[in-house]
PDB file of C-alpha atoms in Angstrom:
ATOM      1  CA  MET A   1      -0.126   0.064  -0.017  1.00  0.00           C
ATOM      2  CA  PRO A   2       1.742   3.124  -1.201  1.00  0.00           C
ATOM      3  CA  LYS A   3      -0.143   5.500   0.794  1.00  0.00           C
ATOM      4  CA  GLN A   4      -1.560   5.562   4.397  1.00  0.00           C
ATOM      5  CA  LEU A   5      -5.001   3.991   4.452  1.00  0.00           C
ATOM      6  CA  ARG A   6      -7.827   6.374   4.896  1.00  0.00           C
ATOM      7  CA  PHE A   7     -11.601   5.992   5.250  1.00  0.00           C
ATOM      8  CA  PHE A   8     -14.338   8.547   4.635  1.00  0.00           C
ATOM      9  CA  VAL A   9     -18.182   8.584   4.938  1.00  0.00           C
ATOM     10  CA  LEU A  10     -20.488  10.241   2.685  1.00  0.00           C
ATOM     11  CA  VAL A  11     -23.392  11.855   4.613  1.00  0.00           C
ATOM     12  CA  LEU A  12     -26.144  12.830   2.375  1.00  0.00           C
ATOM     13  CA  PRO A  13     -28.009  16.151   3.341  1.00  0.00           C
ATOM     14  CA  ASN A  14     -31.399  14.642   2.950  1.00  0.00           C
ATOM     15  CA  VAL A  15     -32.304  14.701   6.785  1.00  0.00           C
ATOM     16  CA  PRO A  16     -33.299  17.730   9.039  1.00  0.00           C
ATOM     17  CA  TRP A  17     -30.316  19.984   9.853  1.00  0.00           C
ATOM     18  CA  PRO A  18     -29.788  18.891  13.430  1.00  0.00           C
ATOM     19  CA  GLU A  19     -29.681  15.379  12.472  1.00  0.00           C
ATOM     20  CA  LEU A  20     -27.377  15.936   9.759  1.00  0.00           C
ATOM     21  CA  LEU A  21     -24.978  17.867  11.948  1.00  0.00           C
ATOM     22  CA  ARG A  22     -25.145  15.193  14.516  1.00  0.00           C
ATOM     23  CA  ARG A  23     -24.272  12.605  11.988  1.00  0.00           C
ATOM     24  CA  CYS A  24     -21.128  14.599  10.720  1.00  0.00           C
ATOM     25  CA  ARG A  25     -20.190  15.106  14.343  1.00  0.00           C
ATOM     26  CA  GLN A  26     -20.499  11.398  14.949  1.00  0.00           C
ATOM     27  CA  VAL A  27     -18.518  10.494  12.011  1.00  0.00           C
ATOM     28  CA  GLU A  28     -15.653  12.474  13.448  1.00  0.00           C
ATOM     29  CA  GLU A  29     -16.105  10.932  16.911  1.00  0.00           C
ATOM     30  CA  LEU A  30     -15.873   7.604  15.412  1.00  0.00           C
ATOM     31  CA  GLY A  31     -12.483   8.231  13.927  1.00  0.00           C
ATOM     32  CA  PHE A  32     -13.122   8.664  10.237  1.00  0.00           C
ATOM     33  CA  ASP A  33     -10.525  10.553   8.316  1.00  0.00           C
ATOM     34  CA  SER A  34     -13.045  12.621   6.346  1.00  0.00           C
ATOM     35  CA  VAL A  35     -16.776  13.347   5.701  1.00  0.00           C
ATOM     36  CA  GLY A  36     -17.982  13.833   2.313  1.00  0.00           C
ATOM     37  CA  LEU A  37     -20.861  16.218   1.141  1.00  0.00           C
ATOM     38  CA  ALA A  38     -22.952  15.923  -1.959  1.00  0.00           C
ATOM     39  CA  ASP A  39     -23.757  18.712  -4.534  1.00  0.00           C
ATOM     40  CA  HIS A  40     -27.290  19.065  -5.872  1.00  0.00           C
ATOM     41  CA  LEU A  41     -30.268  21.356  -5.807  1.00  0.00           C
ATOM     42  CA  VAL A  42     -32.585  18.523  -4.581  1.00  0.00           C
ATOM     43  CA  ASP A  43     -32.237  14.733  -3.973  1.00  0.00           C
ATOM     44  CA  TRP A  44     -31.597  13.631  -7.471  1.00  0.00           C
ATOM     45  CA  ALA A  45     -32.760  10.223  -6.733  1.00  0.00           C
ATOM     46  CA  GLY A  46     -36.359  11.077  -6.228  1.00  0.00           C
ATOM     47  CA  GLY A  47     -36.474  11.545  -2.467  1.00  0.00           C
ATOM     48  CA  LYS A  48     -38.812  14.086  -1.160  1.00  0.00           C
ATOM     49  CA  GLY A  49     -36.983  14.991   2.019  1.00  0.00           C
ATOM     50  CA  PRO A  50     -34.730  18.103   2.801  1.00  0.00           C
ATOM     51  CA  TRP A  51     -31.659  18.870   0.845  1.00  0.00           C
ATOM     52  CA  PHE A  52     -28.873  21.422   1.975  1.00  0.00           C
ATOM     53  CA  GLU A  53     -26.656  23.507  -0.213  1.00  0.00           C
ATOM     54  CA  LEU A  54     -23.258  22.427  -0.433  1.00  0.00           C
ATOM     55  CA  TRP A  55     -20.878  25.277   0.756  1.00  0.00           C
ATOM     56  CA  ALA A  56     -23.299  26.694   3.497  1.00  0.00           C
ATOM     57  CA  GLN A  57     -23.598  23.109   5.023  1.00  0.00           C
ATOM     58  CA  LEU A  58     -19.771  22.661   4.787  1.00  0.00           C
ATOM     59  CA  SER A  59     -18.822  25.893   6.501  1.00  0.00           C
ATOM     60  CA  ALA A  60     -21.437  25.093   9.299  1.00  0.00           C
ATOM     61  CA  ILE A  61     -20.095  21.657   9.706  1.00  0.00           C
ATOM     62  CA  ALA A  62     -16.465  22.833   9.753  1.00  0.00           C
ATOM     63  CA  GLN A  63     -17.394  25.189  12.679  1.00  0.00           C
ATOM     64  CA  ALA A  64     -19.047  22.152  14.516  1.00  0.00           C
ATOM     65  CA  THR A  65     -16.021  19.872  14.048  1.00  0.00           C
ATOM     66  CA  SER A  66     -12.450  19.997  14.985  1.00  0.00           C
ATOM     67  CA  HIS A  67     -10.050  17.895  13.118  1.00  0.00           C
ATOM     68  CA  ILE A  68     -12.069  15.745  10.434  1.00  0.00           C
ATOM     69  CA  ARG A  69     -11.428  16.493   6.906  1.00  0.00           C
ATOM     70  CA  LEU A  70     -14.322  17.787   4.826  1.00  0.00           C
ATOM     71  CA  ALA A  71     -14.673  16.974   1.005  1.00  0.00           C
ATOM     72  CA  THR A  72     -16.950  18.145  -1.393  1.00  0.00           C
ATOM     73  CA  LEU A  73     -18.089  14.756  -3.201  1.00  0.00           C
ATOM     74  CA  VAL A  74     -18.414  16.144  -5.518  1.00  0.00           C
ATOM     75  CA  ALA A  75     -19.020  19.675  -6.664  1.00  0.00           C
ATOM     76  CA  GLN A  76     -20.804  19.637 -10.043  1.00  0.00           C
ATOM     77  CA  ILE A  77     -19.214  22.077 -12.598  1.00  0.00           C
ATOM     78  CA  PRO A  78     -22.514  23.083 -14.339  1.00  0.00           C
ATOM     79  CA  LEU A  79     -23.813  24.742 -10.977  1.00  0.00           C
ATOM     80  CA  ARG A  80     -21.040  27.509 -10.736  1.00  0.00           C
ATOM     81  CA  ASN A  81     -18.483  29.526 -12.404  1.00  0.00           C
ATOM     82  CA  PRO A  82     -14.974  28.310 -11.826  1.00  0.00           C
ATOM     83  CA  ALA A  83     -13.713  31.577 -10.293  1.00  0.00           C
ATOM     84  CA  LEU A  84     -16.648  31.726  -7.924  1.00  0.00           C
ATOM     85  CA  PHE A  85     -15.948  28.210  -7.012  1.00  0.00           C
ATOM     86  CA  ALA A  86     -12.221  28.700  -6.195  1.00  0.00           C
ATOM     87  CA  LEU A  87     -13.251  31.714  -3.892  1.00  0.00           C
ATOM     88  CA  GLN A  88     -15.749  29.532  -2.220  1.00  0.00           C
ATOM     89  CA  ALA A  89     -13.101  26.877  -1.671  1.00  0.00           C
ATOM     90  CA  ILE A  90     -10.687  29.299  -0.424  1.00  0.00           C
ATOM     91  CA  THR A  91     -13.403  30.520   2.114  1.00  0.00           C
ATOM     92  CA  ALA A  92     -14.216  27.149   3.276  1.00  0.00           C
ATOM     93  CA  ASP A  93     -10.433  26.222   3.643  1.00  0.00           C
ATOM     94  CA  HIS A  94     -10.189  29.223   6.088  1.00  0.00           C
ATOM     95  CA  ILE A  95     -13.232  28.555   7.798  1.00  0.00           C
ATOM     96  CA  SER A  96     -12.128  25.016   8.442  1.00  0.00           C
ATOM     97  CA  SER A  97      -8.658  25.861   9.276  1.00  0.00           C
ATOM     98  CA  GLY A  98      -7.154  24.003   6.569  1.00  0.00           C
ATOM     99  CA  ARG A  99      -9.298  20.943   6.455  1.00  0.00           C
ATOM    100  CA  LEU A 100     -10.737  20.936   2.982  1.00  0.00           C
ATOM    101  CA  ASP A 101     -10.480  18.584   0.004  1.00  0.00           C
ATOM    102  CA  VAL A 102     -11.882  20.207  -3.141  1.00  0.00           C
ATOM    103  CA  GLY A 103     -13.774  17.505  -5.026  1.00  0.00           C
ATOM    104  CA  LEU A 104     -15.013  18.217  -8.638  1.00  0.00           C
ATOM    105  CA  GLY A 105     -17.087  16.276 -11.044  1.00  0.00           C
ATOM    106  CA  ILE A 106     -18.903  16.641 -14.174  1.00  0.00           C
ATOM    107  CA  GLY A 107     -22.518  15.983 -12.472  1.00  0.00           C
ATOM    108  CA  LEU A 108     -25.295  13.875 -13.932  1.00  0.00           C
ATOM    109  CA  GLU A 109     -27.495  14.581 -16.970  1.00  0.00           C
ATOM    110  CA  ILE A 110     -30.432  12.868 -15.095  1.00  0.00           C
ATOM    111  CA  ASP A 111     -30.143  15.326 -12.090  1.00  0.00           C
ATOM    112  CA  PRO A 112     -33.518  17.501 -12.231  1.00  0.00           C
ATOM    113  CA  SER A 113     -31.510  20.478 -10.867  1.00  0.00           C
ATOM    114  CA  TYR A 114     -30.672  22.000 -14.143  1.00  0.00           C
ATOM    115  CA  ARG A 115     -34.429  22.043 -15.213  1.00  0.00           C
ATOM    116  CA  MET A 116     -35.489  23.389 -11.910  1.00  0.00           C
ATOM    117  CA  MET A 117     -32.756  25.964 -11.931  1.00  0.00           C
ATOM    118  CA  GLY A 118     -33.499  26.769 -15.493  1.00  0.00           C
ATOM    119  CA  ILE A 119     -29.777  26.198 -16.720  1.00  0.00           C
ATOM    120  CA  GLU A 120     -28.585  24.296 -19.632  1.00  0.00           C
ATOM    121  CA  ASN A 121     -28.178  20.589 -19.227  1.00  0.00           C
ATOM    122  CA  TRP A 122     -24.985  19.894 -21.068  1.00  0.00           C
ATOM    123  CA  SER A 123     -24.186  16.730 -22.794  1.00  0.00           C
ATOM    124  CA  VAL A 124     -21.780  14.364 -21.235  1.00  0.00           C
ATOM    125  CA  LYS A 125     -19.333  15.164 -24.073  1.00  0.00           C
ATOM    126  CA  GLU A 126     -19.530  18.894 -23.476  1.00  0.00           C
ATOM    127  CA  ARG A 127     -19.300  18.464 -19.503  1.00  0.00           C
ATOM    128  CA  VAL A 128     -16.159  16.554 -20.160  1.00  0.00           C
ATOM    129  CA  ALA A 129     -14.761  18.979 -22.658  1.00  0.00           C
ATOM    130  CA  ARG A 130     -15.576  21.789 -20.175  1.00  0.00           C
ATOM    131  CA  PHE A 131     -14.082  20.070 -17.175  1.00  0.00           C
ATOM    132  CA  GLY A 132     -10.264  20.331 -18.367  1.00  0.00           C
ATOM    133  CA  GLU A 133     -10.754  24.029 -18.634  1.00  0.00           C
ATOM    134  CA  TYR A 134     -12.822  24.425 -15.372  1.00  0.00           C
ATOM    135  CA  VAL A 135     -10.141  22.409 -13.176  1.00  0.00           C
ATOM    136  CA  ALA A 136      -7.328  24.230 -14.902  1.00  0.00           C
ATOM    137  CA  ILE A 137      -8.637  27.458 -13.790  1.00  0.00           C
ATOM    138  CA  VAL A 138      -9.440  26.241 -10.248  1.00  0.00           C
ATOM    139  CA  ASP A 139      -5.950  24.830  -9.937  1.00  0.00           C
ATOM    140  CA  ARG A 140      -4.382  27.993 -10.994  1.00  0.00           C
ATOM    141  CA  LEU A 141      -6.641  30.255  -8.875  1.00  0.00           C
ATOM    142  CA  LEU A 142      -6.047  28.183  -5.754  1.00  0.00           C
ATOM    143  CA  SER A 143      -2.117  27.998  -6.281  1.00  0.00           C
ATOM    144  CA  ARG A 144      -1.078  31.415  -8.007  1.00  0.00           C
ATOM    145  CA  GLU A 145      -1.325  34.834  -6.920  1.00  0.00           C
ATOM    146  CA  GLU A 146      -2.944  35.931 -10.165  1.00  0.00           C
ATOM    147  CA  THR A 147      -4.531  34.084 -12.979  1.00  0.00           C
ATOM    148  CA  SER A 148      -5.517  34.636 -16.701  1.00  0.00           C
ATOM    149  CA  PHE A 149      -7.108  31.890 -18.713  1.00  0.00           C
ATOM    150  CA  GLN A 150      -8.517  32.081 -22.164  1.00  0.00           C
ATOM    151  CA  GLY A 151     -10.583  28.813 -23.268  1.00  0.00           C
ATOM    152  CA  ARG A 152     -13.192  27.696 -25.321  1.00  0.00           C
ATOM    153  CA  TYR A 153     -15.830  27.730 -22.555  1.00  0.00           C
ATOM    154  CA  TYR A 154     -14.154  29.782 -19.696  1.00  0.00           C
ATOM    155  CA  GLN A 155     -12.144  32.959 -19.329  1.00  0.00           C
ATOM    156  CA  VAL A 156     -10.635  34.809 -16.374  1.00  0.00           C
ATOM    157  CA  ASP A 157      -8.639  38.044 -16.718  1.00  0.00           C
ATOM    158  CA  ALA A 158      -5.993  39.031 -14.022  1.00  0.00           C
ATOM    159  CA  ALA A 159      -8.083  37.124 -11.325  1.00  0.00           C
ATOM    160  CA  ALA A 160      -6.433  37.452  -8.021  1.00  0.00           C
ATOM    161  CA  LEU A 161      -8.239  35.957  -5.113  1.00  0.00           C
ATOM    162  CA  ARG A 162      -7.545  37.006  -1.410  1.00  0.00           C
ATOM    163  CA  PRO A 163      -6.609  35.601   1.012  1.00  0.00           C
ATOM    164  CA  ARG A 164      -4.534  32.964  -0.171  1.00  0.00           C
ATOM    165  CA  PRO A 165      -5.705  29.197   1.054  1.00  0.00           C
ATOM    166  CA  VAL A 166      -4.542  27.980   4.419  1.00  0.00           C
ATOM    167  CA  GLN A 167      -2.992  24.864   2.666  1.00  0.00           C
ATOM    168  CA  SER A 168      -0.156  25.230   0.744  1.00  0.00           C
ATOM    169  CA  PRO A 169       0.260  25.326  -2.206  1.00  0.00           C
ATOM    170  CA  ARG A 170      -3.573  24.755  -2.211  1.00  0.00           C
ATOM    171  CA  PRO A 171      -6.193  22.329  -0.753  1.00  0.00           C
ATOM    172  CA  PRO A 172      -6.054  18.823  -2.379  1.00  0.00           C
ATOM    173  CA  ILE A 173      -8.042  18.323  -5.514  1.00  0.00           C
ATOM    174  CA  VAL A 174     -10.241  15.418  -5.734  1.00  0.00           C
ATOM    175  CA  ILE A 175     -11.499  14.507  -9.336  1.00  0.00           C
ATOM    176  CA  ALA A 176     -14.477  12.002  -9.846  1.00  0.00           C
ATOM    177  CA  ALA A 177     -13.564  10.150 -12.988  1.00  0.00           C
ATOM    178  CA  MET A 178     -14.640   7.003 -14.574  1.00  0.00           C
ATOM    179  CA  GLY A 179     -14.379   7.291 -18.552  1.00  0.00           C
ATOM    180  CA  PRO A 180     -11.150   7.627 -20.525  1.00  0.00           C
ATOM    181  CA  VAL A 181     -11.067  11.351 -21.024  1.00  0.00           C
ATOM    182  CA  MET A 182     -11.935  12.154 -17.154  1.00  0.00           C
ATOM    183  CA  LEU A 183      -9.296   9.682 -16.220  1.00  0.00           C
ATOM    184  CA  GLY A 184      -6.920  11.741 -18.306  1.00  0.00           C
ATOM    185  CA  HIS A 185      -8.092  14.918 -16.255  1.00  0.00           C
ATOM    186  CA  ALA A 186      -7.539  13.283 -12.978  1.00  0.00           C
ATOM    187  CA  ALA A 187      -4.137  11.928 -14.145  1.00  0.00           C
ATOM    188  CA  ARG A 188      -2.953  15.665 -14.889  1.00  0.00           C
ATOM    189  CA  TYR A 189      -4.605  17.517 -12.153  1.00  0.00           C
ATOM    190  CA  ALA A 190      -5.931  15.430  -9.162  1.00  0.00           C
ATOM    191  CA  ASP A 191      -4.247  14.800  -5.835  1.00  0.00           C
ATOM    192  CA  ILE A 192      -6.745  12.286  -5.268  1.00  0.00           C
ATOM    193  CA  TRP A 193      -8.918  10.321  -8.019  1.00  0.00           C
ATOM    194  CA  ASN A 194     -12.248   9.275  -6.899  1.00  0.00           C
ATOM    195  CA  SER A 195     -14.282   6.669  -8.538  1.00  0.00           C
ATOM    196  CA  ILE A 196     -17.530   4.694  -7.971  1.00  0.00           C
ATOM    197  CA  SER A 197     -19.042   1.354  -9.704  1.00  0.00           C
ATOM    198  CA  PHE A 198     -22.681   1.001 -10.194  1.00  0.00           C
ATOM    199  CA  ALA A 199     -22.345  -2.461 -11.624  1.00  0.00           C
ATOM    200  CA  LYS A 200     -24.916  -4.987 -10.412  1.00  0.00           C
ATOM    201  CA  THR A 201     -22.692  -7.232  -8.289  1.00  0.00           C
ATOM    202  CA  PHE A 202     -19.693  -6.541  -5.983  1.00  0.00           C
ATOM    203  CA  GLU A 203     -17.620  -8.668  -8.092  1.00  0.00           C
ATOM    204  CA  ALA A 204     -18.432  -6.826 -11.448  1.00  0.00           C
ATOM    205  CA  GLN A 205     -17.793  -3.602  -9.148  1.00  0.00           C
ATOM    206  CA  LEU A 206     -14.163  -4.944  -8.476  1.00  0.00           C
ATOM    207  CA  ASP A 207     -13.578  -5.841 -12.073  1.00  0.00           C
ATOM    208  CA  GLU A 208     -14.764  -2.545 -13.431  1.00  0.00           C
ATOM    209  CA  THR A 209     -12.740  -0.656 -10.862  1.00  0.00           C
ATOM    210  CA  ARG A 210      -9.578  -2.902 -11.624  1.00  0.00           C
ATOM    211  CA  ARG A 211      -9.647  -1.507 -15.139  1.00  0.00           C
ATOM    212  CA  ARG A 212      -9.969   1.874 -14.215  1.00  0.00           C
ATOM    213  CA  VAL A 213      -7.046   1.634 -11.942  1.00  0.00           C
ATOM    214  CA  ALA A 214      -4.897   0.102 -14.616  1.00  0.00           C
ATOM    215  CA  ALA A 215      -6.356   2.835 -17.326  1.00  0.00           C
ATOM    216  CA  ILE A 216      -5.293   5.759 -14.829  1.00  0.00           C
ATOM    217  CA  ASP A 217      -1.772   4.257 -14.290  1.00  0.00           C
ATOM    218  CA  LYS A 218      -1.172   4.364 -18.159  1.00  0.00           C
ATOM    219  CA  ARG A 219      -2.482   8.044 -18.223  1.00  0.00           C
ATOM    220  CA  CYS A 220      -0.139   8.838 -15.588  1.00  0.00           C
ATOM    221  CA  VAL A 221       2.775   7.237 -17.268  1.00  0.00           C
ATOM    222  CA  ALA A 222       1.925   8.952 -20.497  1.00  0.00           C
ATOM    223  CA  ILE A 223       2.218  12.363 -18.991  1.00  0.00           C
ATOM    224  CA  GLY A 224       5.447  11.507 -17.141  1.00  0.00           C
ATOM    225  CA  ARG A 225       3.527  11.355 -13.586  1.00  0.00           C
ATOM    226  CA  ASP A 226       4.424   8.586 -11.084  1.00  0.00           C
ATOM    227  CA  PRO A 227       1.209   6.807 -10.576  1.00  0.00           C
ATOM    228  CA  ALA A 228       2.129   6.172  -7.035  1.00  0.00           C
ATOM    229  CA  ASN A 229       1.756   9.932  -6.504  1.00  0.00           C
ATOM    230  CA  LEU A 230      -1.810   9.910  -7.169  1.00  0.00           C
ATOM    231  CA  ARG A 231      -4.107   8.716  -4.076  1.00  0.00           C
ATOM    232  CA  ARG A 232      -6.955   6.576  -5.223  1.00  0.00           C
ATOM    233  CA  SER A 233     -10.272   6.994  -3.515  1.00  0.00           C
ATOM    234  CA  TYR A 234     -13.319   4.634  -3.874  1.00  0.00           C
ATOM    235  CA  LEU A 235     -16.971   4.996  -2.705  1.00  0.00           C
ATOM    236  CA  MET A 236     -18.558   1.749  -2.230  1.00  0.00           C
ATOM    237  CA  PHE A 237     -22.056   1.563  -3.582  1.00  0.00           C
ATOM    238  CA  ASP A 238     -24.430  -1.236  -2.595  1.00  0.00           C
ATOM    239  CA  PRO A 239     -26.660  -1.757  -5.884  1.00  0.00           C
ATOM    240  CA  THR A 240     -29.062  -3.983  -3.992  1.00  0.00           C
ATOM    241  CA  ALA A 241     -29.737  -1.563  -1.184  1.00  0.00           C
ATOM    242  CA  ARG A 242     -32.754   0.142  -2.587  1.00  0.00           C
ATOM    243  CA  SER A 243     -34.490  -3.118  -3.633  1.00  0.00           C
ATOM    244  CA  SER A 244     -33.835  -4.278   0.112  1.00  0.00           C
ATOM    245  CA  GLY A 245     -35.613  -1.415   1.718  1.00  0.00           C
ATOM    246  CA  GLY A 246     -32.285   0.470   2.480  1.00  0.00           C
ATOM    247  CA  THR A 247     -30.156  -2.402   3.849  1.00  0.00           C
ATOM    248  CA  ILE A 248     -26.478  -1.839   2.912  1.00  0.00           C
ATOM    249  CA  LYS A 249     -24.698  -5.307   2.481  1.00  0.00           C
ATOM    250  CA  TYR A 250     -21.301  -4.122   3.919  1.00  0.00           C
ATOM    251  CA  TYR A 251     -22.913  -3.251   7.211  1.00  0.00           C
ATOM    252  CA  GLU A 252     -24.412  -6.707   7.683  1.00  0.00           C
ATOM    253  CA  SER A 253     -21.488  -7.814   9.918  1.00  0.00           C
ATOM    254  CA  GLU A 254     -17.893  -6.783  10.844  1.00  0.00           C
ATOM    255  CA  GLU A 255     -16.568  -9.842   8.974  1.00  0.00           C
ATOM    256  CA  THR A 256     -18.514  -9.059   5.868  1.00  0.00           C
ATOM    257  CA  PHE A 257     -17.434  -5.384   5.977  1.00  0.00           C
ATOM    258  CA  ARG A 258     -13.896  -6.541   6.474  1.00  0.00           C
ATOM    259  CA  GLN A 259     -13.858  -9.029   3.618  1.00  0.00           C
ATOM    260  CA  MET A 260     -15.362  -6.582   1.045  1.00  0.00           C
ATOM    261  CA  VAL A 261     -13.064  -3.670   2.003  1.00  0.00           C
ATOM    262  CA  GLU A 262      -9.918  -5.756   1.792  1.00  0.00           C
ATOM    263  CA  GLN A 263     -10.772  -6.696  -1.756  1.00  0.00           C
ATOM    264  CA  VAL A 264     -11.144  -3.105  -2.504  1.00  0.00           C
ATOM    265  CA  ILE A 265      -7.892  -2.225  -1.009  1.00  0.00           C
ATOM    266  CA  ALA A 266      -6.270  -5.092  -2.679  1.00  0.00           C
ATOM    267  CA  LEU A 267      -7.016  -2.975  -6.057  1.00  0.00           C
ATOM    268  CA  GLY A 268      -4.663  -0.325  -4.937  1.00  0.00           C
ATOM    269  CA  ILE A 269      -7.194   1.932  -3.238  1.00  0.00           C
ATOM    270  CA  SER A 270      -5.799   3.951  -0.334  1.00  0.00           C
ATOM    271  CA  GLU A 271      -8.957   5.752   0.523  1.00  0.00           C
ATOM    272  CA  VAL A 272     -12.304   3.773   1.088  1.00  0.00           C
ATOM    273  CA  GLY A 273     -15.721   5.392   1.479  1.00  0.00           C
ATOM    274  CA  PHE A 274     -19.066   4.322   2.739  1.00  0.00           C
ATOM    275  CA  TYR A 275     -22.599   5.708   2.864  1.00  0.00           C
ATOM    276  CA  TYR A 276     -23.807   6.792   6.268  1.00  0.00           C
ATOM    277  CA  PRO A 277     -26.482   3.935   7.168  1.00  0.00           C
ATOM    278  CA  THR A 278     -29.886   4.572   5.489  1.00  0.00           C
ATOM    279  CA  LEU A 279     -31.577   2.425   8.269  1.00  0.00           C
ATOM    280  CA  GLU A 280     -31.396   3.112  11.995  1.00  0.00           C
ATOM    281  CA  GLU A 281     -31.118  -0.413  12.623  1.00  0.00           C
ATOM    282  CA  GLN A 282     -27.649  -0.505  10.939  1.00  0.00           C
ATOM    283  CA  VAL A 283     -26.221   2.188  12.859  1.00  0.00           C
ATOM    284  CA  PRO A 284     -24.791   0.114  15.731  1.00  0.00           C
ATOM    285  CA  MET A 285     -23.047  -2.083  13.354  1.00  0.00           C
ATOM    286  CA  PHE A 286     -21.521   1.013  11.500  1.00  0.00           C
ATOM    287  CA  GLU A 287     -20.211   2.261  15.054  1.00  0.00           C
ATOM    288  CA  ARG A 288     -18.843  -1.216  15.843  1.00  0.00           C
ATOM    289  CA  ILE A 289     -17.048  -1.286  12.329  1.00  0.00           C
ATOM    290  CA  ALA A 290     -15.573   2.138  13.052  1.00  0.00           C
ATOM    291  CA  ARG A 291     -14.183   1.091  16.460  1.00  0.00           C
ATOM    292  CA  ASN A 292     -13.237  -2.489  15.894  1.00  0.00           C
ATOM    293  CA  VAL A 293     -12.508  -3.162  12.128  1.00  0.00           C
ATOM    294  CA  LEU A 294     -11.052   0.126  10.775  1.00  0.00           C
ATOM    295  CA  PRO A 295      -8.167   0.592  13.427  1.00  0.00           C
ATOM    296  CA  ALA A 296      -7.168  -3.113  12.484  1.00  0.00           C
ATOM    297  CA  LEU A 297      -7.342  -2.432   8.829  1.00  0.00           C
ATOM    298  CA  LYS A 298      -5.170   0.559   9.183  1.00  0.00           C
ATOM    299  CA  ALA A 299      -2.779  -1.316  11.273  1.00  0.00           C
ATOM    300  CA  ALA A 300      -2.544  -3.978   8.840  1.00  0.00           C
ATOM    301  CA  TYR A 301      -1.610  -1.775   5.819  1.00  0.00           C
ATOM    302  CA  GLU A 302       0.868   0.526   7.792  1.00  0.00           C
TER     303      GLU A 302
END
């Protein structure tokens, strides 16, 4: 394992604010390394509950926690201008005292947010084309005193954001990438590459992720980057959870969790993420896993 093993939890903002804040505090108290926060206008999967805005909730959570890292997993580029996004990131980096991971992705065409906001729902091809310019601008604005950029989709003119980020030279950039062009963007710009598989079985998810790991290694080599310098992050998705009433398989038992996570780690993943339990009855197992299994896994891979 080339990098220290880390674990994160994706906490969806689909519960009332006091409960959302309690969950994030709990994730910190249980010893997870980071908490991930999603970016939509509403619950894109069709839920009718609340849904809170990304940067406002992240800043509030930063004030209510002390050491856990906070990640945008992931911010959608269609929703913000890249210069505004960079300023939001710098602001959050200061509010959190340097605990921010800047996660970016292209978003989902099926997300109803675009229709509701009255903004253009770009095709996947256009999103990917725009992403290269977008992340280049964000990278420069976060790491340089002044930036000018003239692209096909985005332009900035002598932009100088103040203050500079707490983290030097900038907060880590996380890029969610699964297709070949996006993997290329991740190889070039990301400190952390994040992926997820929606394949219908765990075995198929492992196979798909194994191929993506090999593909991004090749992308790194092609541009002269040592693949070992790119941290690999993976969010474990259970395709059976919805049909089983919300039960997440990897929370069935400590042994089930350990066996599944060890197979993910074996692919070269050094940062493994999980969904906060959907069902209240799985929370005690989630807590036991955090206290018993995760420390043992970290010790085994030191």
